[in-house]
mmCIF file of C-alpha atoms and ligand atoms in Angstrom:
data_model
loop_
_atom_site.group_PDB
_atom_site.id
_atom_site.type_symbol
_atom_site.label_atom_id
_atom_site.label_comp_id
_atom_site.label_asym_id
_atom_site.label_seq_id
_atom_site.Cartn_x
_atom_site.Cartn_y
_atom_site.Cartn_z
ATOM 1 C CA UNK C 267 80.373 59.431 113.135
ATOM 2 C CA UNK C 268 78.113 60.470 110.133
ATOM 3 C CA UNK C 269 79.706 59.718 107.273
ATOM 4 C CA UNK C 270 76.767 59.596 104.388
ATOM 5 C CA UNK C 271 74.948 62.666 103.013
ATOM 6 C CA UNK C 272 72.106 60.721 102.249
ATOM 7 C CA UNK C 273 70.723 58.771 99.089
ATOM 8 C CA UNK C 274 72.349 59.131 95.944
ATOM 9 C CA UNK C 275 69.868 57.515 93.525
ATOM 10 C CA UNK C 276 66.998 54.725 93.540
ATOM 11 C CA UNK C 277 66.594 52.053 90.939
ATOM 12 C CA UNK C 278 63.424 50.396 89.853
ATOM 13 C CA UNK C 279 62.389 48.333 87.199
ATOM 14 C CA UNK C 280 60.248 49.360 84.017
ATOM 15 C CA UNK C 281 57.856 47.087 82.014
ATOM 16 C CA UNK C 282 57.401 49.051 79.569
ATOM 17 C CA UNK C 283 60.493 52.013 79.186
ATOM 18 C CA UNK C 284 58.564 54.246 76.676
ATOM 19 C CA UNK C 285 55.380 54.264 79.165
ATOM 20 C CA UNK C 286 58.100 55.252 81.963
ATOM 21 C CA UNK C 287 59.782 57.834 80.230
ATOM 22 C CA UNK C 288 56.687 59.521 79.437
ATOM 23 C CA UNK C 289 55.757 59.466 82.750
ATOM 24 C CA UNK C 290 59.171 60.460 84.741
ATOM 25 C CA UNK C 291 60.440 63.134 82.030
ATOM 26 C CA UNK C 292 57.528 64.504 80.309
ATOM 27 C CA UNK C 293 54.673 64.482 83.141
ATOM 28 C CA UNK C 294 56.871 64.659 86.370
ATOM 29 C CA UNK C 295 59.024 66.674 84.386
ATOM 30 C CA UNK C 296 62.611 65.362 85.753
ATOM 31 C CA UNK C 297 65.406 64.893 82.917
ATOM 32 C CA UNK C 298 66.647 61.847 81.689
ATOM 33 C CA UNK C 299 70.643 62.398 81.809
ATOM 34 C CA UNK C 300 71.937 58.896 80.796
ATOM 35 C CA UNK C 301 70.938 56.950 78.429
ATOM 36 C CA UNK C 302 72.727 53.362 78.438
ATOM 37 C CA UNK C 303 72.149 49.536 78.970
ATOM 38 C CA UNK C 304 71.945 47.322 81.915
ATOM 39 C CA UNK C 305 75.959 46.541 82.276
ATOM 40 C CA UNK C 306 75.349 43.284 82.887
ATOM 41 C CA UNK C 307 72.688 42.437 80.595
ATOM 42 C CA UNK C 308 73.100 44.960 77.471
ATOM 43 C CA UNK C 309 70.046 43.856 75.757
ATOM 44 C CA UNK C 310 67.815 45.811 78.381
ATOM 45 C CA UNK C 311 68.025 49.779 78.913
ATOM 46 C CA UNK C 312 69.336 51.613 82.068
ATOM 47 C CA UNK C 313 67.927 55.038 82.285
ATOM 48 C CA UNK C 314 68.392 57.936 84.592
ATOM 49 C CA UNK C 315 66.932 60.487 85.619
ATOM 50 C CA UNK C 316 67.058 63.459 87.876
ATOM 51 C CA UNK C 317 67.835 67.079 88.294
ATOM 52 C CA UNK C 318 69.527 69.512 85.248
ATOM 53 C CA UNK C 319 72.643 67.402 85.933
ATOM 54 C CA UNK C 320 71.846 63.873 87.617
ATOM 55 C CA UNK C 321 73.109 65.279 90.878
ATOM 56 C CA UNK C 322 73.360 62.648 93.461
ATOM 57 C CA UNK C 323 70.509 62.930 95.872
ATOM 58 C CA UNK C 324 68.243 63.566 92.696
ATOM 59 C CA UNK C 325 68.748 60.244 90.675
ATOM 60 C CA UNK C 326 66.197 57.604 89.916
ATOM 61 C CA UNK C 327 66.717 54.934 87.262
ATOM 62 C CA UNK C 328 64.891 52.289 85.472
ATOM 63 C CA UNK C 329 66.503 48.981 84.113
ATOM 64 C CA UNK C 330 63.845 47.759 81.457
ATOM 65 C CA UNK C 331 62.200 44.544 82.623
ATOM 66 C CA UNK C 332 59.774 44.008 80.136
ATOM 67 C CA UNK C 333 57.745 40.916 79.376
ATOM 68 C CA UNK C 334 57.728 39.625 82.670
ATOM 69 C CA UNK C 335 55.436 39.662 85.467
ATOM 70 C CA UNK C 336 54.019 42.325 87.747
ATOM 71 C CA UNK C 337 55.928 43.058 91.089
ATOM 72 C CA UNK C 338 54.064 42.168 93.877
ATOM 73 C CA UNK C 339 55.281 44.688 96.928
ATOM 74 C CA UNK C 340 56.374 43.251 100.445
ATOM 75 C CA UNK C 341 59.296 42.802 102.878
ATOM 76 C CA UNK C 342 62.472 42.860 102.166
ATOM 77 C CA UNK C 343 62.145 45.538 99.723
ATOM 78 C CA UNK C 344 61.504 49.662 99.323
ATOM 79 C CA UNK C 345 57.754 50.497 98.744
ATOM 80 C CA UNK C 346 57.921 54.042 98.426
ATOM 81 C CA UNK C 347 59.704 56.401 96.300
ATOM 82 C CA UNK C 348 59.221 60.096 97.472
ATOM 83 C CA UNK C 349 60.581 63.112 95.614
ATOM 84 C CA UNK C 350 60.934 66.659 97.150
ATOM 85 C CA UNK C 351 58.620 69.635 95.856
ATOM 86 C CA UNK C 352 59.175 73.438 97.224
ATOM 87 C CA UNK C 353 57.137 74.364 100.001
ATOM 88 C CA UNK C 354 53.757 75.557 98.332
ATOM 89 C CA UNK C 355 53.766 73.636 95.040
ATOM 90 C CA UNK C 356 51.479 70.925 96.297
ATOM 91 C CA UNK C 357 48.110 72.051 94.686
ATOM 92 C CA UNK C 358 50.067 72.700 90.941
ATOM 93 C CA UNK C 359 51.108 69.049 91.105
ATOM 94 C CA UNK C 360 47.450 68.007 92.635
ATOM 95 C CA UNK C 361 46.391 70.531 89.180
ATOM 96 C CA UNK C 362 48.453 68.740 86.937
ATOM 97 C CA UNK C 363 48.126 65.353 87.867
ATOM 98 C CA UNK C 364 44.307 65.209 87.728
ATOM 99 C CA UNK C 365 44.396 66.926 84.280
ATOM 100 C CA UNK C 366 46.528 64.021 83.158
ATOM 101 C CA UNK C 367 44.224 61.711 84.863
ATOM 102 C CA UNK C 368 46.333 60.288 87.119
ATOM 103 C CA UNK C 369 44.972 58.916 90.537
ATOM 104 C CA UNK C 370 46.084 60.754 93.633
ATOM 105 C CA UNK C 371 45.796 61.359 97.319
ATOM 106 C CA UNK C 372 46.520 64.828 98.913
ATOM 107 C CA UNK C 373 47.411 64.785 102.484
ATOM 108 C CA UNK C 374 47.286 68.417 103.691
ATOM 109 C CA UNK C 375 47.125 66.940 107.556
ATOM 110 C CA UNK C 376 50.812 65.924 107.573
ATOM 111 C CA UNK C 377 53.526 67.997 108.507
ATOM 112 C CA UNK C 378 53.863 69.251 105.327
ATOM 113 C CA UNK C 379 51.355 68.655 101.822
ATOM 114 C CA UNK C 380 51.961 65.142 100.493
ATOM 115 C CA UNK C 381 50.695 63.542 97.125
ATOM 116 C CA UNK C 382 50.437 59.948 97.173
ATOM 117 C CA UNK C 383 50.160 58.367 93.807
ATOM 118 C CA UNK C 384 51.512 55.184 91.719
ATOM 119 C CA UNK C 385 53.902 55.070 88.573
ATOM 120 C CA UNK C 386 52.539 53.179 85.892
ATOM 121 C CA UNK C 387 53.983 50.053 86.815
ATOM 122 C CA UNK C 388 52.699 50.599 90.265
ATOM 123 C CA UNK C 389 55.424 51.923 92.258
ATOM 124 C CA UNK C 390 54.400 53.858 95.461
ATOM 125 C CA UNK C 391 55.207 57.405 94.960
ATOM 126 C CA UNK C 392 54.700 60.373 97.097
ATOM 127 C CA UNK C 393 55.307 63.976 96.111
ATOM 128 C CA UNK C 394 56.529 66.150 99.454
ATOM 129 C CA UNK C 395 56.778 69.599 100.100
ATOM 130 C CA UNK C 396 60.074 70.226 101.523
ATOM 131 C CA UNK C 397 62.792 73.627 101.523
ATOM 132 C CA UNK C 398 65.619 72.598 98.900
ATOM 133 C CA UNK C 399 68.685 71.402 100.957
ATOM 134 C CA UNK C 400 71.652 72.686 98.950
ATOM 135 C CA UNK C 401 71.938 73.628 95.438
ATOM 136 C CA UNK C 402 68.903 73.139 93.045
ATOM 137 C CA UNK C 403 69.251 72.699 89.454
ATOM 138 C CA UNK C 404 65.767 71.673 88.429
ATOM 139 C CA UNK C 405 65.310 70.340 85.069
ATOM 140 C CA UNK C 406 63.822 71.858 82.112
ATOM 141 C CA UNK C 407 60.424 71.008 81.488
ATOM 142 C CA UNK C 408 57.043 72.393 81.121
ATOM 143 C CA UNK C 409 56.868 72.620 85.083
ATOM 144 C CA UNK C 410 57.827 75.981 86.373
ATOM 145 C CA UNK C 411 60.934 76.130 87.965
ATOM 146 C CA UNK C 412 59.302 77.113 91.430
ATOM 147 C CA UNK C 413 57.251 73.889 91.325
ATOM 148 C CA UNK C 414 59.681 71.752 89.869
ATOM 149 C CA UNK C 415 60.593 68.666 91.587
ATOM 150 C CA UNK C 416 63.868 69.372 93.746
ATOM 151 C CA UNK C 417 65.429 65.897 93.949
ATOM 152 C CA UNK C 418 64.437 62.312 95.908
ATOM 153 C CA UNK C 419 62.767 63.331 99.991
ATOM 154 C CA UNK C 420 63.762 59.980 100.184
ATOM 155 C CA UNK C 421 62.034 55.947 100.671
ATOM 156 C CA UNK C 422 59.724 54.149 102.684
ATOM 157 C CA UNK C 423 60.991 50.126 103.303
ATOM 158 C CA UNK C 424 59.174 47.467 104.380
ATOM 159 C CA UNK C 425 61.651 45.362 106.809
ATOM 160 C CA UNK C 426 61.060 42.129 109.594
ATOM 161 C CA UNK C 427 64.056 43.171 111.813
ATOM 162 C CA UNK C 428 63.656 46.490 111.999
ATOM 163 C CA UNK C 429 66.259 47.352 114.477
ATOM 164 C CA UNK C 430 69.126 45.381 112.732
ATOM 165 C CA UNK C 431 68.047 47.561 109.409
ATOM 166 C CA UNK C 432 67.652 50.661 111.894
ATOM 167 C CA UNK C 433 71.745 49.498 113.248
ATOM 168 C CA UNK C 434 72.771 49.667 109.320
ATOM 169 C CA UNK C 435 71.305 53.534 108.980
ATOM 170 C CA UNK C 436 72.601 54.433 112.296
ATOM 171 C CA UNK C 437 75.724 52.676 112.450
ATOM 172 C CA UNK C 438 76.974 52.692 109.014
ATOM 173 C CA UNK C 439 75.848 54.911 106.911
ATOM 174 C CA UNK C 440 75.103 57.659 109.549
ATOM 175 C CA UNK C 441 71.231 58.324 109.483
ATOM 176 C CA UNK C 442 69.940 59.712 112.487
ATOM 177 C CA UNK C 443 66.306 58.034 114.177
ATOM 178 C CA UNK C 444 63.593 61.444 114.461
ATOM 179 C CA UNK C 445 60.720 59.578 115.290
ATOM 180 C CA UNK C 446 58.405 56.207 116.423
ATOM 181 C CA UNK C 447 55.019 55.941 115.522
ATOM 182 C CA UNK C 448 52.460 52.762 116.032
ATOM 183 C CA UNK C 449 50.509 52.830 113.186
ATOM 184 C CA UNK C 450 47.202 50.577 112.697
ATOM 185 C CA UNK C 451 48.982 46.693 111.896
ATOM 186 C CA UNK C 452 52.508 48.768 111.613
ATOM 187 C CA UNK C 453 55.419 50.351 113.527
ATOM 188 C CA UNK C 454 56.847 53.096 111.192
ATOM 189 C CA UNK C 455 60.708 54.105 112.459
ATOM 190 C CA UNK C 456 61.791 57.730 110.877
ATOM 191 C CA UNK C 457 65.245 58.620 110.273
ATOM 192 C CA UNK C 458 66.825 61.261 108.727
ATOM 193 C CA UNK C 459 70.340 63.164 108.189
ATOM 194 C CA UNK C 460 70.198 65.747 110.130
ATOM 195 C CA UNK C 461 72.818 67.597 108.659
ATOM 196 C CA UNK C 462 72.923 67.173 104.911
ATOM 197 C CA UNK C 463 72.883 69.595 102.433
ATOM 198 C CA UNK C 464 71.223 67.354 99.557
ATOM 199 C CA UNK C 465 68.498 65.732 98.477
ATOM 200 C CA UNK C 466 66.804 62.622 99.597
ATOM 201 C CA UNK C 467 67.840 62.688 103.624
ATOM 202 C CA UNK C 468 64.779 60.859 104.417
ATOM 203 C CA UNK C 469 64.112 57.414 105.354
ATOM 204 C CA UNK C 470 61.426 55.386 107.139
ATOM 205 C CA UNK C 471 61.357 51.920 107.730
ATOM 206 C CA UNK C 472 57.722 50.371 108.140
ATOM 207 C CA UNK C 473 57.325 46.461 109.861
ATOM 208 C CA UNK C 474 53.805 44.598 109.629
ATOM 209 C CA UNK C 475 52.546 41.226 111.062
ATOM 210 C CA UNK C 476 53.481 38.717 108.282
ATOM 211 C CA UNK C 477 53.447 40.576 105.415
ATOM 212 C CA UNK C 478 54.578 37.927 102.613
ATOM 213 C CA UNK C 479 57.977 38.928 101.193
ATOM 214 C CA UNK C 480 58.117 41.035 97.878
ATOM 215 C CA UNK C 481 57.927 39.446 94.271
ATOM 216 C CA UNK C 482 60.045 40.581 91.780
ATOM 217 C CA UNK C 483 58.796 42.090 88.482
ATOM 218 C CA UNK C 484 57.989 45.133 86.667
ATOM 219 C CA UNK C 485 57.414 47.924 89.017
ATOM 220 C CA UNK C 486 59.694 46.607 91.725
ATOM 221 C CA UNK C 487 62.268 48.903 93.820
ATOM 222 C CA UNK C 488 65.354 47.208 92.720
ATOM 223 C CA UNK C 489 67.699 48.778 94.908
ATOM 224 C CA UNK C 490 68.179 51.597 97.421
ATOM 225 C CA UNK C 491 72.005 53.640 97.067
ATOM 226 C CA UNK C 492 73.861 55.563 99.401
ATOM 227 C CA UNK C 493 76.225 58.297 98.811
ATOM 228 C CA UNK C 494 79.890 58.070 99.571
ATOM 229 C CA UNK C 495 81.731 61.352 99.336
ATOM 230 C CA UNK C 496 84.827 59.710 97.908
ATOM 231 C CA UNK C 497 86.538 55.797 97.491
ATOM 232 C CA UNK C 498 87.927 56.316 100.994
ATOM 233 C CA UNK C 499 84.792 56.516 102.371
ATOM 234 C CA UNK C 500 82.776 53.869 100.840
ATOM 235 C CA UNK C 501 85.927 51.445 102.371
ATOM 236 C CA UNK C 502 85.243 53.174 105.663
ATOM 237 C CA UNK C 503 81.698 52.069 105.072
ATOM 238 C CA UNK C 504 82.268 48.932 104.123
ATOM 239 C CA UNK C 505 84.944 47.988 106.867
ATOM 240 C CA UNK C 506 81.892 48.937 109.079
ATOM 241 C CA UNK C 507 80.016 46.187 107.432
ATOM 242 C CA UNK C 508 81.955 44.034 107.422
ATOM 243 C CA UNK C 509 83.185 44.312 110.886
ATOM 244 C CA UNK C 510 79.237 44.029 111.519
ATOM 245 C CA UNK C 511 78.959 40.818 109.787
ATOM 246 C CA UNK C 512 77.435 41.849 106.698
ATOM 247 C CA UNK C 513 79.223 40.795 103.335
ATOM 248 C CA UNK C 514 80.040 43.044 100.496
ATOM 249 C CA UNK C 515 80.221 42.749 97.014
ATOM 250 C CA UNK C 516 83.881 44.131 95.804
ATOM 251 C CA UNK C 517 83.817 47.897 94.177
ATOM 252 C CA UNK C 518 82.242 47.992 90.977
ATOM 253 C CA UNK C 519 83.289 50.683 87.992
ATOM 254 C CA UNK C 520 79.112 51.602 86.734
ATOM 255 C CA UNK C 521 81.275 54.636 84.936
ATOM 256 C CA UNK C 522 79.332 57.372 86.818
ATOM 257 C CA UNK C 523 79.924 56.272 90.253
ATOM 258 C CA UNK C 524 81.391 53.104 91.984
ATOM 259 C CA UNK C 525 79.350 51.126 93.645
ATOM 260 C CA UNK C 526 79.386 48.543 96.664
ATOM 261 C CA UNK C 527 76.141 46.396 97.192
ATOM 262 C CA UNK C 528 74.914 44.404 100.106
ATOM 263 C CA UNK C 529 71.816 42.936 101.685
ATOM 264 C CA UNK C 530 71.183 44.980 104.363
ATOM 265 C CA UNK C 531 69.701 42.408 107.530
ATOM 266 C CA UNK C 532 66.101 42.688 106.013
ATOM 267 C CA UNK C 533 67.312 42.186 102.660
ATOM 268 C CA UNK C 534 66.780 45.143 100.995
ATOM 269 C CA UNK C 535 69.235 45.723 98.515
ATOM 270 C CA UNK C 536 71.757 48.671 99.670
ATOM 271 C CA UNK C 537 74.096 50.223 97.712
ATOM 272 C CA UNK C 538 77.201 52.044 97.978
ATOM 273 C CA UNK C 539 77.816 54.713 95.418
ATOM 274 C CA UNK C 540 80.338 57.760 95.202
ATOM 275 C CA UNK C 541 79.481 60.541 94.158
ATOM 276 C CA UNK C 542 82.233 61.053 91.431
ATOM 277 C CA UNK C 543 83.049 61.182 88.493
ATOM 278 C CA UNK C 544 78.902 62.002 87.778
ATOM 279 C CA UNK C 545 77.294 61.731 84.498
ATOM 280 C CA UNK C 546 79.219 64.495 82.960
ATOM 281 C CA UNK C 547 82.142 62.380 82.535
ATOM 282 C CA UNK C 548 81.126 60.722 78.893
ATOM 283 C CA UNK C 549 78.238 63.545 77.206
ATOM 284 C CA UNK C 550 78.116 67.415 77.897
ATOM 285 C CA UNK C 551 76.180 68.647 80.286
ATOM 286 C CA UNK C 552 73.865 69.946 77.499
ATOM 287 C CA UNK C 553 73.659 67.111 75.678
ATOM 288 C CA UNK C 554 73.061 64.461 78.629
ATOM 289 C CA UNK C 555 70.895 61.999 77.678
ATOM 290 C CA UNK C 556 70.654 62.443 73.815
ATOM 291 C CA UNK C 557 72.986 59.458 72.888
ATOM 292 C CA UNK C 558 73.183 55.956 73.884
ATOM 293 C CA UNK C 559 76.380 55.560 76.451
ATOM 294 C CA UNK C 560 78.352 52.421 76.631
ATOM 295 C CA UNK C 561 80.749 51.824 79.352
ATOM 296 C CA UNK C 562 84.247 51.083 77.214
ATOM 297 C CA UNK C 563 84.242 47.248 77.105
ATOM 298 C CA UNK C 564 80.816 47.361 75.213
ATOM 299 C CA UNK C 565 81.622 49.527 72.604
ATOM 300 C CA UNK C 566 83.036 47.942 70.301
ATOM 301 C CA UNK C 567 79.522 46.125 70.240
ATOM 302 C CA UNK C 568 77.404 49.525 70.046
ATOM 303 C CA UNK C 569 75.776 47.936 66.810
ATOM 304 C CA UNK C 570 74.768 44.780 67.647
ATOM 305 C CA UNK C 571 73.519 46.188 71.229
ATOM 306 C CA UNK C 572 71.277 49.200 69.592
ATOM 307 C CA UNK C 573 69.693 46.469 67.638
ATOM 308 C CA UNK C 574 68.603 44.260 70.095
ATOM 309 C CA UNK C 575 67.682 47.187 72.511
ATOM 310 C CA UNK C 576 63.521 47.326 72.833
ATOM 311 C CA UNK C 577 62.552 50.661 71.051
ATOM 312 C CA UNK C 578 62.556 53.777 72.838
HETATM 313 ZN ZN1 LIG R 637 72.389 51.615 91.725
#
């Protein structure tokens, strides 16, 4: 039974928003298309980003976590964040990173061309050439549109029980395994779906000999979420689970999708997330992004929260 498409988005935490933004939307060139607070803390930002119009598959997000300490990477979390580049655009984004003076790696002995570089809170990212699966709206930016990132490839995780993560994929949320590979002090487990039409429909799971678990902090991968066509099958998902053993939080409104987290066996945070109503529901298309969005039980604050918000 495959009943995911894939990811829908990633989220990963900031230190410093402005020094994010400026990374994600100007250099990497994606758009930001929401602009609104952490629900459950409104004195920090959520941002996301992603394609022309935040499709699911495309979407990464930042809650601001600033003036706290750096993340420290290890189990129990994602390490990686890849995104998807079309098939030849590896040596403008090799151009353009080392005129920005970014530090990079460029595999061209993989499958396909792969960038390896870090965000500047540290995160693990990796630029992959991969054809477009689906429909490609790539954002406006300085990048041309035949270079322009596509969307999420997908994430690397760093897991102990690898095959109880690996049953989650498989079992649940519908991933397929395409390959095993002993790596020096790692086993690396690929998996993919096969069939999907969008972005990010790549995952690998990656287990080392006591490798402390992760910290916490700026430049962490907060969470890893899964598309759900519809409600019906997110509770087809999550009867799964819980027939598994694995508890569920109870469907969340976030306004642009609705969401279901657990800890999958590893502990990685998973999450659940349709893909409607989509962040057209509040702004226009055109105008995504421009204006602070509050979900409805906030607004009546909007003042008091803009103030408090860090600066932008
Ligand atoms: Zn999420």
């Amino acid at each position: 039974m495959t009943l995911s498409a894939g990811l829908h988005h990633i989220t990963a935490l900031s230190g410093d928003m402005r020094r994010t933004h400026d990374f994600y939307a100007r250099m990497l060139g994606l758009r930001l298309v929401k602009r609104t607070v952490n629900h459950d803390d409104p004195a920090s930002w959520h941002l996301y980003y992603g394609d022309a119009v935040g499709t699911p598959g495309t979407v990464l997000s930042f809650f601001s976590w600033e003036d706290t300490r750096q993340a420290k990477p290890g189990a129990g979390e994602a390490v990686t964040i890849a995104f998807a580049i079309p098939p030849g655009a590896a040596d403008f984004w090799a151009e353009r990173l080392a005129d920005e003076g970014v530090t990079f790696a460029l595999d061209h002995g993989a499958a396909s061309p792969v960038i390896a570089l870090h965000d500047p809170d540290g995160i693990g990212l990796e630029l992959v050439e991969e054809p477009v699966r689906g429909m490609s709206h790539p954002a406006a930016s300085d990048v041309p549109l035949n270079r322009a990132i596509t969307g999420l490839s997908g994430a690397t995780l760093l897991v102990d029980d690898l095959e109880a993560t690996a049953r989650v994929l498989m079992d649940v949320l519908g991933w397929v395994e395409s390959g095993r590979a002993e790596l020096p002090g790692f086993e690396r487990v690929r998996f993919t779906q096969a069939t999907s039409t969008s972005q990010g429909a790549r995952i690998e799971l990656l287990r080392g000999q006591s490798i402390p678990p992760a910290r916490r902090g700026a430049g962490s991968i907060h969470h890893i979420a899964f598309r759900a066509r519809d409600d019906d099958e997110q509770a087809d998902m999550v009867a799964l689970l819980h027939k598994s053993g694995i508890e569920t939080t109870p469907q969340i409104d976030r306004t642009y999708f609705r969401s279901v987290y657990f800890r999958e066996p590893s502990g990685v945070l998973f999450e659940i997330a349709t893909d409607a109503p989509g962040f057209a529901v509040d702004e226009n298309v055109e105008t995504l992004g421009q204006k602070v969005m509050l979900p409805g039980q906030l607004e009546p604050q909007r003042r008091a929260i803009l103030a408090k918000l860090p600066e932008m």
